[in-house]
Amino acid sequence: MFKDIDFIKDKIEDLRRTIEEHNIHYYCYDSPIISDLEYDRLMSELSNLESMYPNLITEYSPTQRVGSSPLMSFNKVKHSVPMLSLSNAFTSEDVNLFNKKVISSLCKKIDIKDDIEYFCDLKLDGLAVNLRYENGVLVHGSTRGDGYIGEDVTSNVRAIKSIPLRLIGDVPKILDVRGEVLMYNKDFDDLNNKNIKKGERVFVNPRNAAAGSLRNLDSKISSMRKLRFFAYGWGNINDNNEINEISKFEHKTHESVLNWFVLLGLPVNKKYHKVVSGISGILSYYDSIVNNRNSLPYGIDGVVYKVNSLDKQKILGYSSRAPRFALAHKFLAEEAITQIVGIDVQVGRTGAITPVARLKPVFVGGVTVSNATLHNENEIKRKDIRIGDFVIIRRAGDVIPEVVSTVIDLRPNNTIQFIMADRCPVCNSSIKRIDNEIVYRCTGGLYCPAQLKQSLKHALSRKALNIVGFGEKLIEKLVDNGYLRSLVDIFRLTISDLMNIDLVAEKSATNLLKSINSARKPSLSSFLFAMGIRHVGETTAADIAKKFKTIDNIIIASFDELLSVNDIGYRTANSIKLFFSEKHNLDVIYSLRSIDVYPISEEYEKVSEKLKGKSFAVTGKFQDYSREEIIKYIESNGGKVTSNISKKNDYLITGENSGKKLNFAENNGIQIIDQQEFIKLVDL
Ligand SMILES: [Zn+2]
């Protein structure tokens, strides 16, 4: 009989250890080694045995994670060793200063010859908790609270499966493990999607969801099971009443303690730990994490550096508020809450009407933001954003700030709903949705000054015609004062035009004209990109240029020919055909050509080397060929074409109405040939 009980005891214990091991694989390291089905089978075998032998049930059994009834409130707990927060740094100067302070403090006590060794870790964006293990069994869990007194969340932390209910191996009598409770992004998305379907509370971000779950009085709520935990430090370690004597366990570094935690079965985020040397090591760790931040499965709000040597940590000690041996290097907050004071609409280059929230200025992502995009009317409706609402603003990197969501809890009584105008606020043309698009567009085209300004801005930009010196303000003034009605007018600007606009002094007017003139022969791809055809970005423009070589070829290209270009689909081909079927667009291209502004053709595949080493200039109009075709023949036969004439040219090819270039050629002994002679030369 006793033998039987021992056998059952062993069997139960065996099952518990196996399940605990699988919990670590599954919940700490995301690498399960058995199927969910197999795991469930182990769990039900254990709970069957336990229900047959209820006196063998222990507090730490995996079946005992979830408590019975919700709590009325959380008890307060005093931390035996305070849970201090870390000092923060936001810039590399701050980090430098920290390193210098560490060195100078240590130098007072010991000899420092080498760079300080630092232990680097992610700063997980969750909640700090303290877990107390007595003789290896979890007895207590508490939140940080104010650092001295926290809340007793024992029943909740027990429900978090990555937190072991007992430890493995040679455990101290008392061990306070410190770490972060957090929620993975995918679990957060799942949770919110389910809550939306059930009409329940939607959380703003994973941190918010983790906090809401951990501080819920009912440990049975499903979101508790989505929480995770990583250990990163310790409070009290007590064996034989020697408080905090970690050295008894022969650990000399922070890293070594965390490695020991792994052996005890605690989840540790080892994958991102790194021991580095000195300030350069610290900063390169920071850079590598910043670059990989978005590929992490959870949110972080910075990284943490700790002096690795425990002896040195002891020498550095604590200030009243934070340890002197550690620093949190935080990212600038990318989200902030502020109030919408109004909603304007902006008109874009293609007439798209974008609602923009005017905000009470708020500091976010390192700058003060007073406008944020609302994308389109559907988004405003979907997120139920109203004028007067408090909203979460996000500004990540150089991305345009956007309104993420409304904070419903803070909604005032007198909010106003946004109504989309039916006329363009700039040109008063009607606003329409075309082809079932989400976006409304002003139908004014380039008649609409807002669209004209944006399209000029685009055409002059670096990847397009690259005319430097034209700021947004100058373009606006030139349009508003009637100097610019199309792209062609840019090349007709005079010094006095520019100086009439009081923004420009004579010297910069001269420079502006210089940069305008240097843009008269753009590459075909940048010219095409500058046209601002919808769906034709930089890469598509380059692909088209490569295939068709000249602007004339592109204008006459058939729908099927366009489709044969890499990555061009129906939508883009359609948009290109549409663009070149509009007379006013062709007018721009031909007018530009008439004032000697045209794209240089792409290089042709060599037909021959007949003209190798010969340099040509071309002037006037030709009967049978376009200027581009002449250039094509020269280049495909190995010759060179220059847009201006100089003494270096061998030939000038002249058509009708040849002007200054002809005079220059006559005076400088450059051989002058007409179309017929050119044809003979290349044997067309
Ligand atoms: Zn308009």
PDB file of C-alpha atoms in Angstrom, residues 457-593:
ATOM      1  CA  LYS A 457       7.264  71.044 -55.378  1.00  0.00           C
ATOM      2  CA  HIS A 458       7.389  67.445 -56.531  1.00  0.00           C
ATOM      3  CA  ALA A 459       8.778  68.308 -59.978  1.00  0.00           C
ATOM      4  CA  LEU A 460      11.619  70.382 -58.519  1.00  0.00           C
ATOM      5  CA  SER A 461      12.513  67.867 -55.815  1.00  0.00           C
ATOM      6  CA  ARG A 462      15.838  66.099 -55.588  1.00  0.00           C
ATOM      7  CA  LYS A 463      14.823  62.832 -57.225  1.00  0.00           C
ATOM      8  CA  ALA A 464      12.955  64.680 -59.982  1.00  0.00           C
ATOM      9  CA  LEU A 465      14.442  67.758 -61.723  1.00  0.00           C
ATOM     10  CA  ASN A 466      16.630  68.465 -58.702  1.00  0.00           C
ATOM     11  CA  ILE A 467      16.432  72.254 -58.868  1.00  0.00           C
ATOM     12  CA  VAL A 468      17.970  73.325 -55.589  1.00  0.00           C
ATOM     13  CA  GLY A 469      16.957  76.475 -53.769  1.00  0.00           C
ATOM     14  CA  PHE A 470      13.204  76.350 -54.327  1.00  0.00           C
ATOM     15  CA  GLY A 471      11.674  76.149 -50.897  1.00  0.00           C
ATOM     16  CA  GLU A 472       8.007  75.573 -50.258  1.00  0.00           C
ATOM     17  CA  LYS A 473       7.450  79.242 -49.346  1.00  0.00           C
ATOM     18  CA  LEU A 474       9.015  80.536 -52.556  1.00  0.00           C
ATOM     19  CA  ILE A 475       6.941  78.221 -54.737  1.00  0.00           C
ATOM     20  CA  GLU A 476       3.798  79.310 -52.911  1.00  0.00           C
ATOM     21  CA  LYS A 477       4.604  82.982 -53.384  1.00  0.00           C
ATOM     22  CA  LEU A 478       5.429  82.563 -57.060  1.00  0.00           C
ATOM     23  CA  VAL A 479       2.148  80.718 -57.651  1.00  0.00           C
ATOM     24  CA  ASP A 480       0.094  83.168 -55.594  1.00  0.00           C
ATOM     25  CA  ASN A 481       1.581  86.112 -57.498  1.00  0.00           C
ATOM     26  CA  GLY A 482       0.890  84.579 -60.888  1.00  0.00           C
ATOM     27  CA  TYR A 483       4.496  83.904 -61.914  1.00  0.00           C
ATOM     28  CA  LEU A 484       4.012  80.166 -62.104  1.00  0.00           C
ATOM     29  CA  ARG A 485       1.025  78.616 -63.840  1.00  0.00           C
ATOM     30  CA  SER A 486       2.817  75.436 -64.893  1.00  0.00           C
ATOM     31  CA  LEU A 487       6.193  73.736 -64.796  1.00  0.00           C
ATOM     32  CA  VAL A 488       7.127  75.518 -68.036  1.00  0.00           C
ATOM     33  CA  ASP A 489       7.057  78.885 -66.262  1.00  0.00           C
ATOM     34  CA  ILE A 490       9.900  77.773 -64.001  1.00  0.00           C
ATOM     35  CA  PHE A 491      12.250  77.887 -66.987  1.00  0.00           C
ATOM     36  CA  ARG A 492      10.931  81.301 -68.019  1.00  0.00           C
ATOM     37  CA  LEU A 493      11.639  82.976 -64.696  1.00  0.00           C
ATOM     38  CA  THR A 494      13.917  86.004 -64.834  1.00  0.00           C
ATOM     39  CA  ILE A 495      16.050  87.629 -62.189  1.00  0.00           C
ATOM     40  CA  SER A 496      13.595  90.500 -61.929  1.00  0.00           C
ATOM     41  CA  ASP A 497      10.662  88.069 -61.489  1.00  0.00           C
ATOM     42  CA  LEU A 498      12.476  86.470 -58.602  1.00  0.00           C
ATOM     43  CA  MET A 499      13.481  89.788 -57.099  1.00  0.00           C
ATOM     44  CA  ASN A 500       9.943  91.132 -57.318  1.00  0.00           C
ATOM     45  CA  ILE A 501       9.105  88.438 -54.819  1.00  0.00           C
ATOM     46  CA  ASP A 502      10.621  90.003 -51.743  1.00  0.00           C
ATOM     47  CA  LEU A 503      11.895  86.667 -50.487  1.00  0.00           C
ATOM     48  CA  VAL A 504      14.829  86.641 -52.854  1.00  0.00           C
ATOM     49  CA  ALA A 505      17.977  88.780 -52.912  1.00  0.00           C
ATOM     50  CA  GLU A 506      19.880  89.348 -56.154  1.00  0.00           C
ATOM     51  CA  LYS A 507      22.661  86.937 -55.370  1.00  0.00           C
ATOM     52  CA  SER A 508      20.333  84.092 -54.548  1.00  0.00           C
ATOM     53  CA  ALA A 509      18.180  84.962 -57.571  1.00  0.00           C
ATOM     54  CA  THR A 510      21.259  84.480 -59.737  1.00  0.00           C
ATOM     55  CA  ASN A 511      21.984  81.185 -58.024  1.00  0.00           C
ATOM     56  CA  LEU A 512      18.399  80.057 -58.514  1.00  0.00           C
ATOM     57  CA  LEU A 513      18.584  80.776 -62.231  1.00  0.00           C
ATOM     58  CA  LYS A 514      21.838  78.847 -62.391  1.00  0.00           C
ATOM     59  CA  SER A 515      20.263  75.809 -60.830  1.00  0.00           C
ATOM     60  CA  ILE A 516      17.217  76.147 -63.101  1.00  0.00           C
ATOM     61  CA  ASN A 517      19.481  76.197 -66.149  1.00  0.00           C
ATOM     62  CA  SER A 518      21.460  73.216 -64.991  1.00  0.00           C
ATOM     63  CA  ALA A 519      18.191  71.244 -64.914  1.00  0.00           C
ATOM     64  CA  ARG A 520      17.347  71.757 -68.565  1.00  0.00           C
ATOM     65  CA  LYS A 521      18.544  68.331 -69.633  1.00  0.00           C
ATOM     66  CA  PRO A 522      17.370  65.891 -66.986  1.00  0.00           C
ATOM     67  CA  SER A 523      17.687  62.159 -67.376  1.00  0.00           C
ATOM     68  CA  LEU A 524      14.610  60.570 -68.894  1.00  0.00           C
ATOM     69  CA  SER A 525      13.758  58.745 -65.681  1.00  0.00           C
ATOM     70  CA  SER A 526      13.906  61.842 -63.488  1.00  0.00           C
ATOM     71  CA  PHE A 527      11.942  63.834 -66.082  1.00  0.00           C
ATOM     72  CA  LEU A 528       9.265  61.162 -66.112  1.00  0.00           C
ATOM     73  CA  PHE A 529       9.204  61.038 -62.325  1.00  0.00           C
ATOM     74  CA  ALA A 530       8.933  64.850 -62.256  1.00  0.00           C
ATOM     75  CA  MET A 531       5.734  64.669 -64.321  1.00  0.00           C
ATOM     76  CA  GLY A 532       4.028  63.330 -61.208  1.00  0.00           C
ATOM     77  CA  ILE A 533       2.028  60.638 -62.978  1.00  0.00           C
ATOM     78  CA  ARG A 534      -0.003  58.724 -60.421  1.00  0.00           C
ATOM     79  CA  HIS A 535       1.513  55.373 -59.417  1.00  0.00           C
ATOM     80  CA  VAL A 536       4.775  56.201 -61.228  1.00  0.00           C
ATOM     81  CA  GLY A 537       7.393  56.393 -58.505  1.00  0.00           C
ATOM     82  CA  GLU A 538      11.119  56.722 -58.884  1.00  0.00           C
ATOM     83  CA  THR A 539      11.738  53.038 -59.617  1.00  0.00           C
ATOM     84  CA  THR A 540       8.874  52.643 -62.052  1.00  0.00           C
ATOM     85  CA  ALA A 541      10.025  55.778 -63.882  1.00  0.00           C
ATOM     86  CA  ALA A 542      13.514  54.298 -64.199  1.00  0.00           C
ATOM     87  CA  ASP A 543      12.130  50.995 -65.524  1.00  0.00           C
ATOM     88  CA  ILE A 544      10.001  52.776 -68.113  1.00  0.00           C
ATOM     89  CA  ALA A 545      12.901  54.987 -69.219  1.00  0.00           C
ATOM     90  CA  LYS A 546      15.130  51.961 -69.607  1.00  0.00           C
ATOM     91  CA  LYS A 547      12.645  50.229 -71.838  1.00  0.00           C
ATOM     92  CA  PHE A 548      11.421  53.101 -74.047  1.00  0.00           C
ATOM     93  CA  LYS A 549      14.593  55.248 -74.203  1.00  0.00           C
ATOM     94  CA  THR A 550      12.865  58.474 -75.324  1.00  0.00           C
ATOM     95  CA  ILE A 551       9.936  60.522 -74.080  1.00  0.00           C
ATOM     96  CA  ASP A 552       8.309  60.313 -77.520  1.00  0.00           C
ATOM     97  CA  ASN A 553       8.371  56.533 -77.374  1.00  0.00           C
ATOM     98  CA  ILE A 554       6.682  56.651 -73.993  1.00  0.00           C
ATOM     99  CA  ILE A 555       3.994  59.034 -75.204  1.00  0.00           C
ATOM    100  CA  ILE A 556       3.039  56.713 -78.049  1.00  0.00           C
ATOM    101  CA  ALA A 557       3.534  53.454 -76.126  1.00  0.00           C
ATOM    102  CA  SER A 558       0.533  51.151 -76.240  1.00  0.00           C
ATOM    103  CA  PHE A 559      -1.176  49.783 -73.173  1.00  0.00           C
ATOM    104  CA  ASP A 560       0.323  46.331 -73.781  1.00  0.00           C
ATOM    105  CA  GLU A 561       3.804  47.718 -74.282  1.00  0.00           C
ATOM    106  CA  LEU A 562       3.528  49.501 -70.954  1.00  0.00           C
ATOM    107  CA  LEU A 563       2.322  46.333 -69.273  1.00  0.00           C
ATOM    108  CA  SER A 564       5.424  44.519 -70.501  1.00  0.00           C
ATOM    109  CA  VAL A 565       7.627  46.684 -68.256  1.00  0.00           C
ATOM    110  CA  ASN A 566       8.764  45.127 -64.993  1.00  0.00           C
ATOM    111  CA  ASP A 567       6.321  45.628 -62.142  1.00  0.00           C
ATOM    112  CA  ILE A 568       3.876  47.707 -64.165  1.00  0.00           C
ATOM    113  CA  GLY A 569       0.359  46.491 -63.663  1.00  0.00           C
ATOM    114  CA  TYR A 570      -2.987  47.416 -65.096  1.00  0.00           C
ATOM    115  CA  ARG A 571      -3.456  50.331 -62.719  1.00  0.00           C
ATOM    116  CA  THR A 572      -0.115  51.985 -63.500  1.00  0.00           C
ATOM    117  CA  ALA A 573      -0.331  51.387 -67.247  1.00  0.00           C
ATOM    118  CA  ASN A 574      -3.787  52.905 -67.223  1.00  0.00           C
ATOM    119  CA  SER A 575      -2.598  55.904 -65.296  1.00  0.00           C
ATOM    120  CA  ILE A 576       0.265  56.505 -67.771  1.00  0.00           C
ATOM    121  CA  LYS A 577      -2.046  56.220 -70.790  1.00  0.00           C
ATOM    122  CA  LEU A 578      -4.481  58.603 -69.134  1.00  0.00           C
ATOM    123  CA  PHE A 579      -1.741  61.115 -68.379  1.00  0.00           C
ATOM    124  CA  PHE A 580      -0.458  61.287 -71.943  1.00  0.00           C
ATOM    125  CA  SER A 581      -3.951  61.414 -73.396  1.00  0.00           C
ATOM    126  CA  GLU A 582      -4.573  64.735 -71.672  1.00  0.00           C
ATOM    127  CA  LYS A 583      -3.748  67.659 -73.934  1.00  0.00           C
ATOM    128  CA  HIS A 584      -2.582  69.915 -71.114  1.00  0.00           C
ATOM    129  CA  ASN A 585       0.059  67.384 -70.064  1.00  0.00           C
ATOM    130  CA  LEU A 586       1.425  67.072 -73.607  1.00  0.00           C
ATOM    131  CA  ASP A 587       1.366  70.867 -73.855  1.00  0.00           C
ATOM    132  CA  VAL A 588       3.731  71.028 -70.887  1.00  0.00           C
ATOM    133  CA  ILE A 589       6.153  68.558 -72.483  1.00  0.00           C
ATOM    134  CA  TYR A 590       6.109  70.268 -75.911  1.00  0.00           C
ATOM    135  CA  SER A 591       6.330  73.757 -74.438  1.00  0.00           C
ATOM    136  CA  LEU A 592       9.343  72.674 -72.420  1.00  0.00           C
ATOM    137  CA  ARG A 593      10.937  71.310 -75.567  1.00  0.00           C
TER     138      ARG A 593
END
